[in-house]
Tab-separated table of C-alpha atoms in Angstrom:
chain	number	residue	atom	x	y	z
A	1	MET	CA	0.000	0.000	0.000
A	2	LEU	CA	2.881	2.387	0.792
A	3	LEU	CA	4.363	1.800	-2.647
A	4	GLN	CA	1.034	2.346	-4.387
A	5	ASN	CA	0.421	5.601	-2.530
A	6	PHE	CA	3.947	6.792	-3.288
A	7	ILE	CA	3.555	6.255	-7.026
A	8	ARG	CA	0.048	7.705	-7.050
A	9	ILE	CA	1.211	10.944	-5.391
A	10	PHE	CA	3.811	11.546	-8.065
A	11	HIS	CA	1.564	10.627	-10.977
A	12	ILE	CA	-0.966	13.187	-9.764
A	13	SER	CA	1.472	15.936	-8.812
A	14	ILE	CA	4.214	15.961	-11.474
A	15	ASN	CA	3.732	17.833	-14.735
A	16	HIS	CA	6.153	16.656	-17.419
A	17	HIS	CA	5.944	19.964	-19.207
A	18	LEU	CA	8.163	21.344	-16.478
A	19	GLY	CA	14.410	20.422	-19.587
A	20	PHE	CA	30.815	30.473	-24.751
A	21	PRO	CA	33.122	30.558	-26.982
A	22	ALA	CA	36.573	29.248	-25.981
A	23	VAL	CA	39.260	31.541	-24.633
A	24	ASN	CA	41.023	33.455	-27.393
A	25	GLY	CA	44.238	31.598	-28.116
A	26	ALA	CA	45.943	34.800	-29.249
A	27	MET	CA	46.479	35.845	-25.659
A	28	PHE	CA	49.039	33.030	-25.323
A	29	ASP	CA	51.027	33.799	-28.491
A	30	PHE	CA	53.972	35.154	-26.501
A	31	MET	CA	54.561	31.808	-24.755
A	32	PRO	CA	57.090	29.212	-25.959
A	33	ALA	CA	55.531	26.229	-27.727
A	34	ASP	CA	56.707	23.761	-25.087
A	35	VAL	CA	54.755	25.564	-22.370
A	36	MET	CA	51.679	26.439	-24.391
A	37	PRO	CA	48.537	25.413	-22.469
A	38	ARG	CA	46.324	22.731	-23.894
A	39	PRO	CA	43.463	24.167	-25.932
A	40	ILE	CA	40.233	24.639	-24.028
A	41	LEU	CA	37.633	22.298	-25.445
A	42	ARG	CA	34.177	23.801	-25.629
A	43	ASP	CA	31.293	21.651	-24.519
A	44	GLU	CA	29.258	21.389	-27.719
A	45	THR	CA	26.029	20.608	-25.881
A	46	ILE	CA	23.655	23.475	-25.163
A	47	SER	CA	21.960	23.191	-21.800
A	48	ALA	CA	18.198	23.360	-21.547
A	49	LEU	CA	16.910	26.399	-19.661
A	50	PRO	CA	16.301	24.608	-16.302
A	51	GLN	CA	19.983	23.626	-16.238
A	52	THR	CA	21.521	27.059	-16.670
A	53	PRO	CA	23.066	29.635	-14.313
A	54	GLU	CA	20.463	32.119	-15.533
A	55	PHE	CA	17.611	29.914	-14.320
A	56	ALA	CA	19.378	29.224	-11.016
A	57	ARG	CA	19.706	32.974	-10.408
A	58	ALA	CA	15.998	33.465	-11.061
A	59	LEU	CA	15.083	30.690	-8.631
A	60	ALA	CA	17.313	32.142	-5.931
A	61	ALA	CA	15.769	35.579	-6.438
A	62	THR	CA	12.309	34.159	-5.702
A	63	GLY	CA	13.489	32.525	-2.475
A	64	LYS	CA	13.805	29.041	-3.994
A	65	GLU	CA	17.578	28.648	-3.833
A	66	PRO	CA	18.495	25.583	-5.911
A	67	MET	CA	21.238	23.078	-5.189
A	68	VAL	CA	23.995	23.196	-7.827
A	69	LEU	CA	26.147	20.066	-8.114
A	70	SER	CA	29.520	21.448	-9.190
A	71	GLN	CA	31.043	17.974	-9.589
A	72	LEU	CA	28.377	17.064	-12.152
A	73	LYS	CA	28.703	19.955	-14.602
A	74	ASP	CA	26.724	22.276	-12.309
A	75	THR	CA	23.559	20.198	-12.466
A	76	VAL	CA	20.688	22.244	-11.009
A	77	VAL	CA	18.521	20.504	-8.397
A	78	MET	CA	15.314	22.239	-7.360
A	79	ARG	CA	13.568	21.603	-4.051
A	80	ARG	CA	9.806	21.709	-3.763
A	81	LYS	CA	6.882	20.625	-1.614
A	82	LEU	CA	4.268	18.445	-3.241
A	83	LEU	CA	0.725	18.806	-1.976
A	84	GLY	CA	2.113	21.461	0.357
A	85	ARG	CA	3.829	19.011	2.671
A	86	ILE	CA	6.031	16.449	0.901
A	87	ASP	CA	9.627	17.577	0.342
A	88	VAL	CA	11.029	16.491	-3.030
A	89	ALA	CA	14.128	17.225	-5.067
A	90	MET	CA	13.669	17.804	-8.809
A	91	VAL	CA	16.250	17.460	-11.572
A	92	ASN	CA	14.680	18.803	-14.749
A	93	ARG	CA	16.156	18.370	-18.242
A	94	ALA	CA	19.648	17.483	-17.070
A	95	ARG	CA	21.943	15.217	-19.062
A	96	ILE	CA	22.281	12.323	-16.638
A	97	ASP	CA	25.339	10.484	-17.917
A	98	LYS	CA	26.059	8.888	-14.550
A	99	PRO	CA	22.756	8.152	-12.775
A	100	LEU	CA	24.312	6.509	-9.753
A	101	ARG	CA	26.750	9.368	-9.251
A	102	LEU	CA	23.900	11.870	-9.433
A	103	ILE	CA	21.913	9.970	-6.826
A	104	GLU	CA	24.993	9.761	-4.600
A	105	GLN	CA	25.657	13.491	-4.952
A	106	ILE	CA	22.104	14.361	-3.962
A	107	SER	CA	22.330	12.027	-0.962
A	108	GLU	CA	25.628	13.574	0.096
A	109	GLN	CA	23.891	16.957	0.205
A	110	GLY	CA	21.656	15.712	3.006
A	111	LEU	CA	18.721	14.604	0.867
A	112	HIS	CA	19.252	10.844	1.214
A	113	ARG	CA	15.698	10.335	2.480
A	114	THR	CA	14.074	12.817	0.105
A	115	PRO	CA	12.169	11.558	-2.967
A	116	VAL	CA	13.827	12.697	-6.189
A	117	ILE	CA	11.986	13.474	-9.433
A	118	LEU	CA	14.257	12.980	-12.445
A	119	SER	CA	13.371	14.319	-15.908
A	120	PRO	CA	16.454	13.646	-18.081
A	121	GLU	CA	17.273	15.604	-21.210
A	122	THR	CA	17.667	12.342	-23.131
A	123	PRO	CA	16.335	8.783	-22.667
A	124	THR	CA	18.149	7.291	-19.678
A	125	PRO	CA	16.885	3.711	-19.178
A	126	ALA	CA	19.878	3.013	-16.903
A	127	LEU	CA	17.954	4.796	-14.144
A	128	ALA	CA	15.893	1.612	-13.738
A	129	ARG	CA	18.955	-0.335	-12.607
A	130	HIS	CA	19.224	1.912	-9.574
A	131	GLY	CA	15.575	1.642	-8.557
A	132	ALA	CA	14.093	4.727	-10.245
A	133	VAL	CA	10.447	4.171	-11.210
A	134	PRO	CA	9.001	5.519	-14.496
A	135	LEU	CA	6.144	7.970	-13.995
A	136	VAL	CA	5.603	9.783	-17.304
A	137	SER	CA	6.637	8.569	-20.751
A	138	PRO	CA	9.064	10.675	-22.823
A	139	ALA	CA	7.830	13.737	-24.681
A	140	TYR	CA	9.511	15.475	-27.595
A	141	VAL	CA	10.643	19.071	-27.885
A	142	GLY	CA	11.463	21.113	-30.970
A	143	LEU	CA	14.967	22.536	-31.322
A	144	ALA	CA	15.539	25.154	-34.024
A	145	ASP	CA	19.037	25.557	-35.436
A	146	LEU	CA	20.106	29.220	-35.457
A	147	THR	CA	23.537	28.721	-36.992
A	148	GLY	CA	24.488	29.762	-40.499
A	149	ASP	CA	23.690	32.993	-42.299
A	150	HIS	CA	20.330	34.617	-42.968
A	151	ASP	CA	19.750	32.733	-46.231
A	152	GLN	CA	20.651	29.376	-44.683
A	153	ARG	CA	18.218	29.924	-41.817
A	154	ARG	CA	15.481	30.922	-44.249
A	155	ALA	CA	16.116	27.844	-46.374
A	156	ARG	CA	15.488	25.644	-43.316
A	157	LEU	CA	11.924	26.923	-43.028
A	158	HIS	CA	9.278	24.566	-44.419
A	159	GLN	CA	7.664	25.820	-47.605
A	160	LYS	CA	4.183	26.461	-46.161
A	161	TRP	CA	5.707	28.219	-43.132
A	162	ARG	CA	7.863	30.346	-45.432
A	163	ASN	CA	4.786	31.235	-47.501
A	164	ARG	CA	3.038	32.478	-44.336
A	165	LEU	CA	6.136	34.508	-43.500
A	166	VAL	CA	6.103	36.120	-46.954
A	167	HIS	CA	2.425	36.898	-46.430
A	168	ALA	CA	3.190	38.574	-43.076
A	169	GLU	CA	6.049	40.586	-44.546
A	170	ARG	CA	3.605	42.152	-47.016
A	171	GLN	CA	1.106	43.323	-44.375
A	172	GLY	CA	2.937	46.445	-43.234
A	173	LEU	CA	3.293	45.192	-39.670
A	174	ARG	CA	5.663	46.999	-37.352
A	175	VAL	CA	7.815	44.739	-35.155
A	176	THR	CA	9.235	46.033	-31.863
A	177	ARG	CA	11.659	44.467	-29.406
A	178	GLN	CA	12.201	45.366	-25.765
A	179	SER	CA	13.371	43.822	-22.520
A	180	LEU	CA	10.502	42.407	-20.482
A	181	PRO	CA	9.091	45.220	-18.282
A	182	GLN	CA	9.003	44.521	-14.546
A	183	THR	CA	5.234	44.445	-14.278
A	184	PRO	CA	2.981	41.451	-13.616
A	185	ALA	CA	0.242	43.343	-15.468
A	186	HIS	CA	1.934	42.897	-18.860
A	187	TRP	CA	-0.632	41.838	-21.464
A	188	LEU	CA	1.333	38.695	-22.412
A	189	PHE	CA	0.997	37.351	-18.862
A	190	ALA	CA	-2.768	37.871	-18.899
A	191	ALA	CA	-3.086	36.206	-22.301
A	192	ASP	CA	-0.919	33.301	-21.192
A	193	ALA	CA	-2.936	32.807	-17.999
A	194	ALA	CA	-6.142	32.618	-20.014
A	195	GLN	CA	-4.567	30.100	-22.365
A	196	GLN	CA	-3.357	27.934	-19.478
A	197	ALA	CA	-6.865	27.856	-18.050
A	198	ARG	CA	-8.364	27.039	-21.427
A	199	ARG	CA	-5.918	24.226	-22.211
A	200	ASN	CA	-5.623	22.998	-18.621
A	201	TYR	CA	-1.867	23.211	-18.111
A	202	ARG	CA	0.489	25.144	-15.870
A	203	SER	CA	3.551	27.148	-16.811
A	204	TRP	CA	6.003	29.271	-14.849
A	205	PRO	CA	4.588	31.581	-12.179
A	206	VAL	CA	4.778	35.211	-13.232
A	207	ASP	CA	7.143	36.143	-10.407
A	208	LEU	CA	9.716	33.633	-11.668
A	209	THR	CA	9.586	35.029	-15.208
A	210	LEU	CA	9.988	38.565	-13.856
A	211	ALA	CA	12.895	37.428	-11.679
A	212	TYR	CA	14.564	35.870	-14.728
A	213	ALA	CA	14.384	39.187	-16.549
A	214	ARG	CA	15.538	41.135	-13.493
A	215	GLU	CA	18.489	38.892	-12.615
A	216	ASN	CA	19.631	38.399	-16.210
A	217	LYS	CA	19.668	41.859	-17.739
A	218	GLY	CA	18.702	41.943	-21.400
A	219	MET	CA	18.107	38.178	-21.560
A	220	ALA	CA	14.292	38.257	-21.590
A	221	LYS	CA	13.030	39.917	-24.781
A	222	VAL	CA	9.491	40.673	-25.870
A	223	PHE	CA	8.799	40.907	-29.605
A	224	GLU	CA	5.488	42.507	-30.609
A	225	ALA	CA	3.743	42.910	-33.958
A	226	HIS	CA	1.726	46.120	-34.383
A	227	GLU	CA	-0.934	46.919	-36.950
A	228	GLY	CA	-1.323	50.639	-36.578
A	229	LYS	CA	-1.854	51.237	-32.860
A	230	ASP	CA	-2.976	47.679	-32.130
A	231	ILE	CA	-0.759	44.858	-30.883
A	232	VAL	CA	-1.782	41.738	-32.804
A	233	ALA	CA	0.846	39.274	-31.558
A	234	GLY	CA	3.681	38.936	-29.081
A	235	ILE	CA	6.315	36.438	-28.006
A	236	LEU	CA	8.755	36.310	-25.096
A	237	VAL	CA	12.095	34.562	-25.546
A	238	LEU	CA	14.657	33.882	-22.818
A	239	ARG	CA	18.352	33.755	-23.635
A	240	HIS	CA	20.766	31.489	-21.758
A	241	GLY	CA	24.355	30.926	-22.823
A	242	ARG	CA	24.492	29.791	-26.453
A	243	GLY	CA	20.819	28.849	-26.357
A	244	ALA	CA	17.418	30.451	-26.014
A	245	THR	CA	13.911	29.310	-25.114
A	246	TYR	CA	10.543	30.270	-26.612
A	247	HIS	CA	8.698	31.033	-23.393
A	248	ILE	CA	5.322	32.749	-23.924
A	249	ALA	CA	3.395	33.665	-27.064
A	250	HIS	CA	-0.039	34.978	-27.994
A	251	THR	CA	-1.661	35.967	-31.273
A	252	THR	CA	-5.034	37.666	-31.681
A	253	GLU	CA	-7.509	36.558	-34.343
A	254	ARG	CA	-6.417	39.532	-36.418
A	255	GLY	CA	-2.808	38.539	-35.896
A	256	LYS	CA	-3.545	35.028	-37.170
A	257	ALA	CA	-5.102	36.452	-40.325
A	258	LEU	CA	-1.938	38.516	-40.873
A	259	SER	CA	0.457	35.587	-40.100
A	260	ALA	CA	1.987	37.818	-37.426
A	261	HIS	CA	3.265	34.906	-35.340
A	262	ASN	CA	5.439	33.687	-38.210
A	263	LEU	CA	6.922	37.148	-38.627
A	264	LEU	CA	7.706	37.493	-34.918
A	265	MET	CA	9.295	34.055	-34.734
A	266	TRP	CA	11.457	34.811	-37.751
A	267	GLU	CA	12.541	38.203	-36.379
A	268	ALA	CA	13.336	36.635	-33.006
A	269	MET	CA	15.372	33.838	-34.581
A	270	ASN	CA	17.449	36.318	-36.588
A	271	TRP	CA	18.021	38.572	-33.585
A	272	LEU	CA	19.030	35.650	-31.387
A	273	ALA	CA	21.476	34.441	-34.029
A	274	LYS	CA	23.114	37.891	-34.056
A	275	GLN	CA	23.521	37.640	-30.260
A	276	GLY	CA	25.475	34.395	-30.635
A	277	CYS	CA	22.637	31.977	-29.867
A	278	GLU	CA	22.921	28.722	-31.771
A	279	GLN	CA	19.685	26.999	-30.782
A	280	LEU	CA	16.110	27.942	-29.900
A	281	ASP	CA	14.149	25.514	-27.731
A	282	LEU	CA	10.510	25.650	-28.808
A	283	GLY	CA	9.196	23.430	-26.026
A	284	VAL	CA	7.021	20.329	-26.169
A	285	ILE	CA	5.688	19.131	-29.526
A	286	ASN	CA	2.237	17.674	-28.849
A	287	THR	CA	0.400	16.689	-32.024
A	288	GLU	CA	-2.597	15.333	-30.138
A	289	ASP	CA	-3.613	18.167	-27.807
A	290	ALA	CA	-2.158	21.104	-29.769
A	291	PRO	CA	-1.725	20.056	-33.416
A	292	GLY	CA	-1.750	23.597	-34.769
A	293	LEU	CA	1.034	24.730	-32.459
A	294	ALA	CA	2.998	21.568	-33.224
A	295	ARG	CA	2.807	22.279	-36.968
A	296	PHE	CA	3.864	25.868	-36.377
A	297	LYS	CA	6.924	24.850	-34.365
A	298	LEU	CA	8.024	22.124	-36.759
A	299	GLY	CA	7.411	24.397	-39.746
A	300	SER	CA	10.095	26.745	-38.451
A	301	GLY	CA	12.620	24.043	-39.302
A	302	ALA	CA	12.951	22.670	-35.769
A	303	ARG	CA	14.134	19.106	-35.308
A	304	LEU	CA	12.504	16.706	-32.891
A	305	HIS	CA	14.439	15.880	-29.752
A	306	GLN	CA	13.247	13.110	-27.431
A	307	LEU	CA	13.438	13.745	-23.704
A	308	GLY	CA	13.876	11.050	-21.086
A	309	GLY	CA	10.459	10.998	-19.451
A	310	THR	CA	9.912	11.493	-15.726
A	311	TRP	CA	11.178	9.115	-13.044
A	312	ALA	CA	10.899	8.931	-9.250
A	313	TYR	CA	13.679	7.711	-7.000
A	314	TRP	CA	13.403	7.221	-3.250
A	315	ALA	CA	16.499	5.857	-1.537
A	316	PRO	CA	14.668	3.985	1.270
A	317	MET	CA	12.711	2.049	-1.362
A	318	GLY	CA	15.385	1.840	-4.066
A	319	ARG	CA	16.086	-1.891	-3.892
A	320	LEU	CA	12.421	-2.830	-3.515
A	321	LEU	CA	11.415	-0.729	-6.525
A	322	ARG	CA	14.187	-2.003	-8.805
A	323	PRO	CA	12.223	-4.990	-10.205
A	324	ILE	CA	9.230	-2.757	-10.996
A	325	ALA	CA	11.474	-0.197	-12.670
A	326	ALA	CA	13.075	-2.885	-14.811
A	327	LEU	CA	9.647	-3.989	-16.060
A	328	ASP	CA	8.598	-0.476	-17.039
A	329	LYS	CA	11.820	1.011	-18.416
A	330	ARG	CA	10.899	0.131	-22.001
A	331	LEU	CA	8.237	2.859	-21.783
A	332	MET	CA	10.940	5.459	-21.255
A	333	SER	CA	12.897	4.945	-24.473
A	334	THR	CA	10.271	4.529	-27.216
A	335	GLY	CA	8.044	6.896	-29.175
A	336	ILE	CA	4.804	7.803	-27.437
A	337	SER	CA	1.409	8.247	-29.064
A	338	GLY	CA	0.359	11.869	-29.071
A	339	TYR	CA	3.857	13.268	-29.337
A	340	CYS	CA	5.261	13.579	-32.808
């Protein structure tokens, strides 16, 4: 009964929607060859937003100081209370190359009796060997490549998406860009709240988004499309390192008729590329519940990237749960109906 209640709590409470250039070598030109330092190898992976210093700063600013595991590439571990009373640790969209080491590190930080929710950036079936139990099957996200020049980025757009962009470019829309104002009354927040209620999902609390903008100057940008004096569409993107994340968006009915969303996305992608961003994370691709949005994201040229699902690990029950985890791990590494 304890095991059943444990799994039930997490199935009810966890939402799976929750995932620089190298040093200039010229500065060492004066040194003899035999003492030249080894070249600094850049990590080619781009961390998802929840695993970045920018996100950690925002959490800390809202009084939710995360744990950062410096020995595991600064993996960010959040701490939360489920149902208002159950302490849990959450590792969201981290690359978990060494599951056992991660579990050990969390335990060494005094959380050895705390349930841990693990949502890997990639399928990680090895978690089952250590007693982690699958809760939610893997979803897919869309990742848009921002590298290359303007023409190369445009060529990556799907034909129908590009046609909508051409249509928008002919409508005389005015596009503006500004840092997110520090006001919870911003129209994008109100529009997003209404959308969350309509589609029955939850996103970031407004105070966390505002903290992100406040603690990371110039990294939260609002793009708006104007027809005359009216705003017909807007998107908010968050920069982090060499990546960026498509965070909030809303288009009015008039904006849809003008293809304003396509224009804003294109302008944002070009601006981000100029800032040195190489990838834009477009979030979950759900062809079942939001087919129109899925088509829009994929039409921008984004590639599908499979996440690792959501797992629960509880040290006191680790060995007992291992057989159950082994039976279910196949669910965490295969395509899932409803996600394209």
